[in-house]
Structure formats: C-alpha cells, structure tokens
Coordinates of C-alpha atoms and ligand atoms in Angstrom, one line a residue:
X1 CA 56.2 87.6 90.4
X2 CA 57.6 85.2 92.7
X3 CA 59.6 86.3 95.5
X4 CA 62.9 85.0 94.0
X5 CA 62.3 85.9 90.8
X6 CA 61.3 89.6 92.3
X7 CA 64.2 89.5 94.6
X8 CA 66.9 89.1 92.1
X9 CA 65.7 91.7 90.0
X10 CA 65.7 94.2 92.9
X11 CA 69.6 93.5 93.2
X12 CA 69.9 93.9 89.2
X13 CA 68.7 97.2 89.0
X14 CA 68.6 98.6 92.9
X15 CA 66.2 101.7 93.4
X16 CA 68.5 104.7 92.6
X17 CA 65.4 107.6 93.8
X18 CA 66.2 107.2 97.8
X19 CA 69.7 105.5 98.1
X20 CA 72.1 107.9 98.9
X21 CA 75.2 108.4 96.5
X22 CA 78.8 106.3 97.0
X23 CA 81.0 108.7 98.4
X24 CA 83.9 108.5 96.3
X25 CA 87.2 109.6 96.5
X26 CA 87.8 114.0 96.5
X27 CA 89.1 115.4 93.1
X28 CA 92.9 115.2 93.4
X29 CA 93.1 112.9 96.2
X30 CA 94.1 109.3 96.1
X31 CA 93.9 106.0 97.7
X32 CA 97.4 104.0 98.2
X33 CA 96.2 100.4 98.1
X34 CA 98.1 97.2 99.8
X35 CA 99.4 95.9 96.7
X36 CA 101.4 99.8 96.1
X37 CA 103.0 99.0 99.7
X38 CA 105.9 97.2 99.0
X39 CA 106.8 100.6 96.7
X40 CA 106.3 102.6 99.7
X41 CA 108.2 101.0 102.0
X42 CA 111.0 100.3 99.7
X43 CA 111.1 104.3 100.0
X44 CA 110.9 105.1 103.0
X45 CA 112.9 102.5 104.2
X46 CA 116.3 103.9 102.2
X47 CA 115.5 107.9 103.4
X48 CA 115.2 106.2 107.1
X49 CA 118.7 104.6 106.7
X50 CA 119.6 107.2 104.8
X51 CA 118.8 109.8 107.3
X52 CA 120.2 107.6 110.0
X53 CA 123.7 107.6 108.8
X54 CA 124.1 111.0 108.2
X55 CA 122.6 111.5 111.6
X56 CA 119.3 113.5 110.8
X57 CA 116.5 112.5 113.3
X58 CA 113.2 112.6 112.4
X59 CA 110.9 115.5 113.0
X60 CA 107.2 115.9 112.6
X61 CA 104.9 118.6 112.1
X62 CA 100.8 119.2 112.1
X63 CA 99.0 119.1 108.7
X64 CA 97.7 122.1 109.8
X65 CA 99.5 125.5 110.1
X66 CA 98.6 129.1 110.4
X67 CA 97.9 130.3 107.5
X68 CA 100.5 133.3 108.0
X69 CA 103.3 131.2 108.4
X70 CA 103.8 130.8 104.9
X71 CA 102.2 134.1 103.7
X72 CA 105.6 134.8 105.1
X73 CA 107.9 132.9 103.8
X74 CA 107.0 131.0 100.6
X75 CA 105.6 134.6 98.9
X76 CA 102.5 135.6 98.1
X77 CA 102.9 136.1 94.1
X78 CA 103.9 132.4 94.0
X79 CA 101.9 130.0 92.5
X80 CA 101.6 128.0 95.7
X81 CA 100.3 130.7 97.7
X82 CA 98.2 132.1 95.3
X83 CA 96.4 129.2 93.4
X84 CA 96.9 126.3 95.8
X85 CA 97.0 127.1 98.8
X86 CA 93.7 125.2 100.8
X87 CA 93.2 127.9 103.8
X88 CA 90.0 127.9 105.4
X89 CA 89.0 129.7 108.8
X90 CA 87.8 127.2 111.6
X91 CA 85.7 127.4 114.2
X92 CA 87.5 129.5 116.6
X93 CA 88.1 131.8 113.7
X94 CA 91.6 131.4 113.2
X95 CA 92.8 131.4 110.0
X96 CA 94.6 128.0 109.1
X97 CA 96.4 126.5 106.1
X98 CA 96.7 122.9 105.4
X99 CA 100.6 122.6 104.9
X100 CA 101.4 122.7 101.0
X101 CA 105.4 122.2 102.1
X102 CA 107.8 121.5 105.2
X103 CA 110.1 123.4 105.5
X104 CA 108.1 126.4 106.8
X105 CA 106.9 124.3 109.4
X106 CA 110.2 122.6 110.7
X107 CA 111.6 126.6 110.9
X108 CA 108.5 127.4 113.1
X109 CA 109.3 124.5 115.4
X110 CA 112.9 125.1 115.4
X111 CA 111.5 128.7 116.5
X112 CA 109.0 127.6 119.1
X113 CA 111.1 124.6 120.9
X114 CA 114.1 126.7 121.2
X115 CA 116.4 124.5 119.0
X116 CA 118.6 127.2 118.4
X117 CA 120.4 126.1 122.2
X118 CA 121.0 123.0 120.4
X119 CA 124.5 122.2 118.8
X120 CA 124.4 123.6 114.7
X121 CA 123.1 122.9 112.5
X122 CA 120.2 121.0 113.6
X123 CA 119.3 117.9 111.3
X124 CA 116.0 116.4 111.0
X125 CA 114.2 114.5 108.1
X126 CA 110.9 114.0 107.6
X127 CA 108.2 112.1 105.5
X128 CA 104.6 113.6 105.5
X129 CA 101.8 114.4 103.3
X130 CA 101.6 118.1 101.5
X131 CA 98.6 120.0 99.9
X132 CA 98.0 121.7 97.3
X133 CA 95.3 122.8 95.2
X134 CA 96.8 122.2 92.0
X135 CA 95.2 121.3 88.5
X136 CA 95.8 116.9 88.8
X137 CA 97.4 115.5 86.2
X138 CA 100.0 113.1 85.8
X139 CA 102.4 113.7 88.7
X140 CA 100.9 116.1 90.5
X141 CA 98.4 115.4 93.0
X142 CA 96.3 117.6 95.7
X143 CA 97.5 115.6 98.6
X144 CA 101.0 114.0 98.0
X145 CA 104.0 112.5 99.7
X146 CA 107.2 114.7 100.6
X147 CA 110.6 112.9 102.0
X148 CA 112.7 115.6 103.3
X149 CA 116.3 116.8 104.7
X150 CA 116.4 120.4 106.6
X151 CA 120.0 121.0 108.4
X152 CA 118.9 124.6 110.2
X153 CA 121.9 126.8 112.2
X154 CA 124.6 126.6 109.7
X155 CA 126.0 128.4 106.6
X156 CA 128.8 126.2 105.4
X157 CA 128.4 125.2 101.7
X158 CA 129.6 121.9 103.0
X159 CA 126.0 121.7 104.4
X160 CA 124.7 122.5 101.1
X161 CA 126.7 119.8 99.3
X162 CA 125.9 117.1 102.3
X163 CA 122.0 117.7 102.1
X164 CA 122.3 117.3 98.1
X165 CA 124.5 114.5 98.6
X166 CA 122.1 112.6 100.9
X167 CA 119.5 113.5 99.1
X168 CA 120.9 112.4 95.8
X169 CA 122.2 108.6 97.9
X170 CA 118.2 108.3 98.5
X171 CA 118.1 108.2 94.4
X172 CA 121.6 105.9 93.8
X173 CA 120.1 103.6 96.8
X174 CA 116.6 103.1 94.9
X175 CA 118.7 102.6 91.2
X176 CA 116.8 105.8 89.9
X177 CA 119.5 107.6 87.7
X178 CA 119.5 111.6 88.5
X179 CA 121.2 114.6 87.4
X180 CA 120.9 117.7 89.8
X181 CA 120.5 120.8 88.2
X182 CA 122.2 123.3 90.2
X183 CA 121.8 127.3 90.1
X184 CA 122.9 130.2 92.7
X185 CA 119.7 132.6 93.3
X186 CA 122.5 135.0 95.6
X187 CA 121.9 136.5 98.8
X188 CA 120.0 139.6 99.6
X189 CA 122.5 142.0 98.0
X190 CA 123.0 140.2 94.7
X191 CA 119.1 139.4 94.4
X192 CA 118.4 142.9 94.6
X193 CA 120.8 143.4 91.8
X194 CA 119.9 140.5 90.0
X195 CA 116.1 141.6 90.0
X196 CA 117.1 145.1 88.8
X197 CA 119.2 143.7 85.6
X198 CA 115.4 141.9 85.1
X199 CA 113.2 144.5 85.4
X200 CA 115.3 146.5 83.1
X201 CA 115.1 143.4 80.9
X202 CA 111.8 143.2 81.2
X203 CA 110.8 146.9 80.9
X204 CA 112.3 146.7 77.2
X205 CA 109.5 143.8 76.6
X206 CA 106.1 145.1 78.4
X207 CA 104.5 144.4 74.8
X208 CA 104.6 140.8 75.1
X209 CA 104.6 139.9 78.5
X210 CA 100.8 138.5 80.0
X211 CA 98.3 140.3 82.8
X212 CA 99.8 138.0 85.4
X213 CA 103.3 138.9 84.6
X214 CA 103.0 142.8 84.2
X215 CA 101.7 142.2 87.5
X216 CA 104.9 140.3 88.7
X217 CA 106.9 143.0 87.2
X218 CA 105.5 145.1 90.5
X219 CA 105.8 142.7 93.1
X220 CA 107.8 140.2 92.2
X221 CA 109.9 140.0 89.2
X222 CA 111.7 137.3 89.7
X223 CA 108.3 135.3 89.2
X224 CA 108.3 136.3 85.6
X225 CA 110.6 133.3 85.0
X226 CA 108.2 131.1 86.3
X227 CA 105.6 131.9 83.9
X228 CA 103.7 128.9 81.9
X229 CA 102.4 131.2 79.3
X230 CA 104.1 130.9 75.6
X231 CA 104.8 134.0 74.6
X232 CA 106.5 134.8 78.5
X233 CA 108.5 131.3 78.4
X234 CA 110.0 132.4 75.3
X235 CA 110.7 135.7 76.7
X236 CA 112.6 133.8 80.1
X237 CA 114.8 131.7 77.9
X238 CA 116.8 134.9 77.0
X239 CA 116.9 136.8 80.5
X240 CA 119.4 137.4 82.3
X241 CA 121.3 135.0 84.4
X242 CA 121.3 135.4 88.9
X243 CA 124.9 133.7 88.2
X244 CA 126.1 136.8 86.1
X245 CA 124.7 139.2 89.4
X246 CA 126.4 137.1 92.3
X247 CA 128.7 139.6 94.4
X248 CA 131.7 137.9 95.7
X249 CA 130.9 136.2 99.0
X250 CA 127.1 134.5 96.9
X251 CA 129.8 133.5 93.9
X252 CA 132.6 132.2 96.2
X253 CA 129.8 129.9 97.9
X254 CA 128.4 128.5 94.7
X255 CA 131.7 127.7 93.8
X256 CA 132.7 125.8 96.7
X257 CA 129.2 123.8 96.6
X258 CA 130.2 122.7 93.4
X259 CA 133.4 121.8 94.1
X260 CA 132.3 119.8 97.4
X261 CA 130.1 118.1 94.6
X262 CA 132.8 117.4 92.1
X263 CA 134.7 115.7 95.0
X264 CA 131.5 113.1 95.7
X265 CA 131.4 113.0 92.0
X266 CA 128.0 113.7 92.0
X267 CA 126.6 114.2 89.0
X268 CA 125.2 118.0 87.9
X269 CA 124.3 120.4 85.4
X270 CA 124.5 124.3 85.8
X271 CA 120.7 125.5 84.8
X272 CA 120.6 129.5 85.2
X273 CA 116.5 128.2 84.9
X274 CA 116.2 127.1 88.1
X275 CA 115.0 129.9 90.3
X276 CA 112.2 127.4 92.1
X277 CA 108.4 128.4 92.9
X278 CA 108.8 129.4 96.2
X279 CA 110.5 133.0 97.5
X280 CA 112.4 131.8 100.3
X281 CA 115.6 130.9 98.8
X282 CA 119.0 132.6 98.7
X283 CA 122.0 131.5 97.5
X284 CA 122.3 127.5 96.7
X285 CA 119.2 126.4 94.4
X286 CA 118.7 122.9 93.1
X287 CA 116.5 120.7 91.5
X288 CA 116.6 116.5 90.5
X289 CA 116.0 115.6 87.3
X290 CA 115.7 111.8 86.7
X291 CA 118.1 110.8 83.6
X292 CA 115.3 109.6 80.7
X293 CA 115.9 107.8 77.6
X294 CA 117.0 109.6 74.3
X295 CA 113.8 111.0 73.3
X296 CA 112.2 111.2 76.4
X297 CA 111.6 115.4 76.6
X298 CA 109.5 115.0 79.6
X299 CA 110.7 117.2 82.3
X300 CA 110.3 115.7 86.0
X301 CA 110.8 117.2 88.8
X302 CA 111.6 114.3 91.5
X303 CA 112.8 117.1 94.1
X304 CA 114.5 120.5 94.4
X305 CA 115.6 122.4 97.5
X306 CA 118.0 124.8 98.5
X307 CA 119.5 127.2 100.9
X308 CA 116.9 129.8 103.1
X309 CA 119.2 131.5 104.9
X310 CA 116.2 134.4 105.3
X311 CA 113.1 132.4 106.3
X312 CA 113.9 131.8 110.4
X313 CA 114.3 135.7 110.6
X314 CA 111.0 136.2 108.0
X315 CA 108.9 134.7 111.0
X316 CA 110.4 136.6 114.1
X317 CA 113.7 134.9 114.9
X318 CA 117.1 136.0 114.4
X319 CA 119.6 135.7 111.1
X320 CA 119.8 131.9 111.0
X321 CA 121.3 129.8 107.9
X322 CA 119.3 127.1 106.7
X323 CA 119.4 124.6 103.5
X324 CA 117.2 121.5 102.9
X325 CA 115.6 119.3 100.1
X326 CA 112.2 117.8 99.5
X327 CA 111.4 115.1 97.1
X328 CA 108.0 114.0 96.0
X329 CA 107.6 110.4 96.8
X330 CA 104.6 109.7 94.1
X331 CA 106.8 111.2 91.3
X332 CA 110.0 109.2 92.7
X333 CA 107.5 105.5 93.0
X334 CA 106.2 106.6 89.5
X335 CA 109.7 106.8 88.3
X336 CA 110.5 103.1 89.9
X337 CA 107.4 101.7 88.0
X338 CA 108.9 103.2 85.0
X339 CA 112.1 101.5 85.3
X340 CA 110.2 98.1 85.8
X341 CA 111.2 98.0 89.4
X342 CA 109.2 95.2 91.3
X343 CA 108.9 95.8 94.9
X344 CA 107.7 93.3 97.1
X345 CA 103.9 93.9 99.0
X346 CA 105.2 91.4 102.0
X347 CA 108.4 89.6 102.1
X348 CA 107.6 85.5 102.0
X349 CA 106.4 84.3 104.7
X350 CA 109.1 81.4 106.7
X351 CA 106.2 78.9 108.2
X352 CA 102.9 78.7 107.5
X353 CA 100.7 77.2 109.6
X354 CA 98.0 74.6 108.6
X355 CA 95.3 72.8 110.7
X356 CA 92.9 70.4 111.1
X357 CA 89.7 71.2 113.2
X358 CA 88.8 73.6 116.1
X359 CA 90.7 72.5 118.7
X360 CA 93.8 72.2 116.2
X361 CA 93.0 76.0 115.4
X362 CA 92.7 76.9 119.0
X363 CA 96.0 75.8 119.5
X364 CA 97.7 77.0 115.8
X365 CA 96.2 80.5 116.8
X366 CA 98.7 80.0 120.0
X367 CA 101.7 78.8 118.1
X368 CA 101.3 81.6 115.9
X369 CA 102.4 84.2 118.6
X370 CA 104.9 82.3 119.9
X371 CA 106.7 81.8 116.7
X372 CA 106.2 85.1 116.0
X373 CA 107.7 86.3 119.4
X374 CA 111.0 84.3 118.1
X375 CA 111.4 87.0 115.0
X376 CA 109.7 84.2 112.9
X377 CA 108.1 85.0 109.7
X378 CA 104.3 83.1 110.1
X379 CA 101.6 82.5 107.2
X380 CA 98.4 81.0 108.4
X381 CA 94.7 80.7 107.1
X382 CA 93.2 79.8 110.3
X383 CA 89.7 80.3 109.3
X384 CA 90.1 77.8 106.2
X385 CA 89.6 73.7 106.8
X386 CA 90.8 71.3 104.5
X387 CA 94.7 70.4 103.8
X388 CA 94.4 71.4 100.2
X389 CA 93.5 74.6 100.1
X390 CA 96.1 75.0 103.0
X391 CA 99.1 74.0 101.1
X392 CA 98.3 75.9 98.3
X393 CA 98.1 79.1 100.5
X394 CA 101.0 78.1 101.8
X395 CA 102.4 77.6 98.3
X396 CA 101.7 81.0 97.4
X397 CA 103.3 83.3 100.3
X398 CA 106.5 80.6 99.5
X399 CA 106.5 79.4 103.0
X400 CA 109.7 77.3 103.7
X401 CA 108.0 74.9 105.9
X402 CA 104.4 73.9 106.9
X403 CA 103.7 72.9 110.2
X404 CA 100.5 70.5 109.8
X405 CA 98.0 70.1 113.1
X406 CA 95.7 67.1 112.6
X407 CA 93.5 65.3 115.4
X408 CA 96.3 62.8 115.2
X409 CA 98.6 65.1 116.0
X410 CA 96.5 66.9 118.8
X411 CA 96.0 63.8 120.6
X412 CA 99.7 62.7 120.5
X413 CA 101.2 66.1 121.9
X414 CA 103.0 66.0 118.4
X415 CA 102.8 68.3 115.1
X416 CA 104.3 67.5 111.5
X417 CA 106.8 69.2 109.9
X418 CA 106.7 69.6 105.9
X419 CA 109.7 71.4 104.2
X420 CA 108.2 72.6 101.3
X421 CA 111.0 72.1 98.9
X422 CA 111.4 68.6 98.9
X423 CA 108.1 67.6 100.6
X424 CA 109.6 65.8 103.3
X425 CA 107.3 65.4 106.5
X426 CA 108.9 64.9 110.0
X427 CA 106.8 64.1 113.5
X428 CA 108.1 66.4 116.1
X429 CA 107.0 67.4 119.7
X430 CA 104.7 69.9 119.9
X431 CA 107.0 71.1 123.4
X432 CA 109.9 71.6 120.8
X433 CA 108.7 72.8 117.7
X434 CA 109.1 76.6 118.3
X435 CA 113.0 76.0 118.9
X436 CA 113.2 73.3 116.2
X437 CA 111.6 76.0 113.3
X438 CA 114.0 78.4 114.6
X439 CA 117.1 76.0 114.5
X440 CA 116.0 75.1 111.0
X441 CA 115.5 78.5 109.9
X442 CA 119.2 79.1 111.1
X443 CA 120.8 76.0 109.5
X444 CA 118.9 77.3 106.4
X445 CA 120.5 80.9 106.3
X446 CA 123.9 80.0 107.8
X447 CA 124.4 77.2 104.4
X448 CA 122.6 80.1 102.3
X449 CA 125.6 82.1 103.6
X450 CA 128.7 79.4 103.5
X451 CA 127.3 79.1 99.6
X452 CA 127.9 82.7 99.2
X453 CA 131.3 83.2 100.1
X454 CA 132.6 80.5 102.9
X455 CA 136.1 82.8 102.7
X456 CA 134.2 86.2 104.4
X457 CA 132.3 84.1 106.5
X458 CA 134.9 81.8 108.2
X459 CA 136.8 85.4 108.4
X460 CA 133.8 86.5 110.0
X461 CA 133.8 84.5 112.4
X462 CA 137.3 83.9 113.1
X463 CA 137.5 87.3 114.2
X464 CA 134.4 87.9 116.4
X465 CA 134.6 85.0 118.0
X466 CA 130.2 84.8 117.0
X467 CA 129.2 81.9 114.7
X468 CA 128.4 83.3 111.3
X469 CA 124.9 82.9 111.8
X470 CA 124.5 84.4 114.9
X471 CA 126.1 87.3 112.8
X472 CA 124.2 87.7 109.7
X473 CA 120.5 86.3 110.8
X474 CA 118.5 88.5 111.1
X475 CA 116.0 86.9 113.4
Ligands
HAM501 P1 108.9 122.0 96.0 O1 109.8 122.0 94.8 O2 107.7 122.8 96.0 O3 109.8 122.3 97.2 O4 108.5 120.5 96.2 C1 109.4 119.4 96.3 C2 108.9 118.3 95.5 O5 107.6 117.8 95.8 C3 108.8 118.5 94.0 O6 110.1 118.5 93.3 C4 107.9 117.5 93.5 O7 108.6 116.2 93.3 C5 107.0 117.3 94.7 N1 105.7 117.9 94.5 C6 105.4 119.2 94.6 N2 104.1 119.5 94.3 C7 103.5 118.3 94.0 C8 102.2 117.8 93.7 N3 101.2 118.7 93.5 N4 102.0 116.5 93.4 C9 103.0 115.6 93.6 N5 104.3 116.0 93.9 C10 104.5 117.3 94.1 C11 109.4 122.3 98.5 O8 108.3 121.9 98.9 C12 110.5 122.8 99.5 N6 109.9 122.7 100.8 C13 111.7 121.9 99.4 C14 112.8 122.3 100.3 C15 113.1 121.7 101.5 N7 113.5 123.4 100.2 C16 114.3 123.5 101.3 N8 114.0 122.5 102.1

C-alpha cells in the first residue's frame, strides 16, 4: 500500500483498541452554546433591571453547601432531599451538598454576615446554577438555571405581593403570558390543623394509598399530595383544602396578598393544589403557570415561591419573616422558543474593519481598540486577506460602515470610508477617523430619532438644555 493510500485509510477507520473514549457530556447535564446566548442574556438582562428598580441587589452563594443546611429546611421526605439531592463527603470528611435551590443558602448568609443589623427586609436577587438528581426529560435538567427574588426581615403581605409582582414583570417584560396560581399553606398553628383534617382523611383511605405514601402518612403528611402515583393523585384531588384550616391571622394575610394583587391587576388563579415540594413554606404559596393554547394540557412550572417565615429560625437564628421566588431559566427560554421569540446572539456590529496587508493589519488591530474605547460597535476579520471576502463578512454582522486600509491608504496617512447602504466611499485622514465614525454614528441615531417623533425630541431637548443625541445615544 502506498503511504497515501495507507494514510487515508487510517483516518477512515482510526484504531478504536488503544484510543481512549470522547468524554462526553454527564447524563443530565448540558452545554449552552454561543448561538443560545442571545436567549440568555435577553433573560438575565430584564431580572437585572428588574431587580434594580425594585432595589434588590445581587447576592451570591457557593455551589457547594453543607449538606445539613437543607436537611433542615427543605425536609427530608421531600422529593428533593430524598431522590435528588447530589451529597458526597470530601476530603476533609465533611459532609457537602451541591445546592439543589437558593434560598437555603441566602438565609445561611443572611445568618452568617449578620444582615439582620441591616434595614428590613433585606432584598437580594440572584441568578445561579442548581442541582438535582432528577430523572431528565423535557424541562428538567440535573444542573439548571435559577433567577431569584428573596426579601428576608419582613412579614408584610405587601412583601409577598411585591416579590410576586416583580417576579411576574420578569414574565410581562419577556412577552411570556402567565397566570399565578396562588394558595395559603397557613402558619404553624393552622398547618398543624390542616395536617390533622388530612391524616384523618387519609386514615379513611389506607387501602389505596402506595408504600411511599403510608410512609408519608408518619412523617409527613402533607407530602401525600405530592404523590405521582395514579391511584394517590386521584386520592389528592378530593382532600381537603389548607384554605378551609387557616385561623384568622394565616386567612387575614392571604386575603390581603390577594387584594395587593387585584390592585396590580395581576393576573391569578386560587389552586388549593399548590402545597410546593419543599417543607419550608408557611403561609403565602405560589406557582407560574405560562398561559398555553386551547388544547395545550401540559402543565409547566416556570417558577413558584412563597413565604418561609420558619426557615431562618430552622438553622439557629431567631423568628425572622421571609418570602421569595425562583424561576427556572431553561423552562422560561424553552417557553420563548415556543412563542417564536428570536433573540439576537450579538447585536450588529457599527464598523467593520477591512485591510489590505500586514502592515495595514498591524495598524487595523490598533484602530480597533481605539474605536472600541469610543463605545463603538467594531467587526473585523483581521486574519483574512482579500477585499471580497471582507465585505461580505462585513455584510453579514450588518456593519453600517467599512473602513478599508489598502497600501494606498497606508502610505498616504489616509483610510476609506464605505457606508454600506449606499456604497458610497469617502478618503479621510487616518488622524480623524475615530471622531469622524463617531460623529457619523451620531448623525445616524439623532435622524433615526427626529424620524421617530421630532415632537418628544425637540421637547427633549428644549427642556434639558442637552442635544437630543447627546440624550438618547447610547455610546
Ligand atoms: P422550586 O419550585 O423547587 O422552588 O424551583 C423553582 C423553579 O426552578 C421551578 O418552578 C422550575 O421552573 C425550576 N426547576 C426546578 N427543578 C428543575 C430542574 N430539575 N430542571 C429545570 N428547572 C427546574 C425553589 O427552588 C425555591 N427555592 C423557590 C423559592 C425562592 N421559594 C422562596 N424563595
């Protein structure tokens, strides 16, 4: 065989024996790739200036926990503690969790930092990564994407109503229709006699109910309405209500929750079904549905939360009110490819830069950071040669104008100027050309704005004194 002939049929069909295996991706995991960016940031961006206007700052938190943090507080019959939780003991033999939610882990650092000297409640947001060692499927992923709203120190239903009201702005922001589905789980005194009116329910039904559940009826009862099994679900549908066992100060809450809601005229459903899957909550329970088309029976749950007026003291601090809301961002960017939403990966670029040999890209790679500096967007393929292929790239990221360096123009001290709309090329000195791209850009947005509404604009500008464009550009 000669040695081409032999080499090319090594690459068709490589020895498999001694070559190690591709790592690929871990079950349940998942890669978010450049061109699922622009969905991304579309998110994040709103619960930013979301959180921002209602004042939350941003807190974060380690992946990793101790494990007993939310033995604690999320309840060890739930499913999250006791199907999913990824706990593992490291080498210093602690016992250590890798976070399935946050709110556990803002209370600890509320604890720990002392935020409780801090004026009430205290608001933070966050947007971080959660585990869990769940079955994948559609929706539901091992590692996933939480935004999130906690507002610790403060048992007002007003707070209640404001973190479902931000929450739900995050959704009206991002055009994804929801309804919240709103339930009261009570506080200590009405659970207690909620979960006797279920047990006695319950008791009347031992037949039918699974293993699991019998064991539920011990330790936890109100897990029994969490239950995926037929025969159990069935049994749930008819149970009794935690609205029907509220005592007066649980019932006087709800109500004035819901009324803070009917005054945003936020949309929501009463749903005695939500009790949520994890045991910290008391009182205020909720849950966002996205509003499907008719015939659409899927249930999605985009985010839930409620009030945890227990948890703080569950981990060794005093009585402190809390409420918050989580919201899986996967589930939320599936819900936006659903709707046809198009979100851009980069936004187009204003210049690109094209050139002409090495000296030209020697000094193009230059230009580049100084236009940049001005706030200017900059497209460039400096490793490419040839106009052509140039143009077209600069074609493709939309560039408004082309700035062309040729030997011509690197021995003159000049560069050309190509608006991209009308192909018209200008010669203009290379000394100017960073303040000439930025006047451009300018003249460009300020007409883009006089075509909108020259009315607002000359009011604008009448009353600040500022040029329109000086106002509105962003650069
Ligand atoms: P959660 O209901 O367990 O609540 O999770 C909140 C949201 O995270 C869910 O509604 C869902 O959209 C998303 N999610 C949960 N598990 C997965 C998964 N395996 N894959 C993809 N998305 C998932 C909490 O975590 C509470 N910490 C919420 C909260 C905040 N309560 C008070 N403050």
């Amino acid at each position: 065989m000669s040695k081409e002939v032999k080499d090319t049929a090594e690459q068709a069909a490589p020895k498999r024996s001694n070559q190690p295996k591709t790592p690929t991706l871990v079950r349940g995991m998942k890669d978010i790739l450049p061109s699922e960016q622009g969905y991304w940031r579309l998110v994040e961006e709103t619960v930013r200036q979301v959180a921002m206007e209602y004042r939350y700052e941003q807190i974060e938190t380690p992946v990793l926990e101790p494990a007993a943090l939310f033995n604690r507080t999320i309840g060890k019959e739930t499913d999250v503690l006791e199907k999913e939780m990824y706990t593992f003991t490291d080498r210093s033999n602690e016992s250590l969790a890798l976070r399935p939610e946050g709110t556990a882990g803002v209370a600890r650092a509320y604890l720990e930092h002392g935020m409780l000297n801090q004026p009430q409640p205290v608001k933070v947001f966050y947007i971080e990564s959660f585990f869990r060692h769940d079955r994948p499927q559609a929706g539901r992923y091992r590692q996933f994407f939480q935004f999130g709203f906690e507002a610790i120190g403060d048992a007002h239903p007003v707070v209640d109503a404001q973190i479902i009201s931000m929450t739900y702005e995050v959704f009206r922001r991002l055009q994804v229709p929801v309804n919240v589905h709103m339930n009261s789980l009570g506080d200590k005194e009405s659970r207690a006699a909620y979960e006797k009116a279920l047990l006695d329910y319950y008791k009347s039904h031992k037949s039918e109910l699974c293993e699991d559940c019998l064991r539920r009826m011990q330790k936890n009862p109100l897990r029994l309405l969490d239950c995926k099994q037929t025969g159990c679900r069935t049994l749930a549908e008819t149970a009794p209500q935690t609205v029907d066992h509220l005592n007066t100060e649980s019932r006087e809450h709800f109500v004035s929750v819901l009324e803070y809601l009917d005054e945003l005229e936020i949309p929501y459903t009463l749903d005695p079904r939500i009790v949520r899957g994890l045991d910290y909550y008391s009182k205020t329970a909720f849950e966002f549905l996205p509003v499907l088309s008719e015939g659409d029976d899927r249930v999605i749950e985009l985010g839930g939360g409620g009030r945890y007026d227990g948890l703080i003291e569950q981990i060794g601090g005093r009585a402190t009110p809390a409420v918050g809301a989580a919201c899986g961002i996967e589930r939320l960017i599936n819900r936006l490819h659903e709707q046809g939403v198009q979100a851009q990966a980069l936004p187009d670029a204003d210049v690109f830069l094209a050139q002409l040999g090495d000296p030209a890209r020697k000094l193009s790679i230059k230009l580049f950071g100084e236009l940049s500096a001005q706030g200017v967007r900059v497209a460039e393929s400096l490793s490419k040669d040839g106009i052509k292929p140039q143009l077209e790239a600069a074609n493709r990221v939309n560039a408004k104008y082309t700035l062309i360096l040729g030997q011509k123009e690197m021995m003159d001290g000049t560069i050309l100027i190509r608006d991209m709309e009308n192909g018209i090329q200008e010669v203009v000195d290379m000394q100017k050309i960073v303040n000439e791209v930025v006047k451009r850009l300018q003249r460009g947005k300020s007409q883009q704005l006089q075509a909108a509404d020259p009315e607002v604009v000359a009011k604008m500008e009448e009353e600040s004194g500022v040029s329109e464009a000086q106002q509105k550009l962003d650069l």
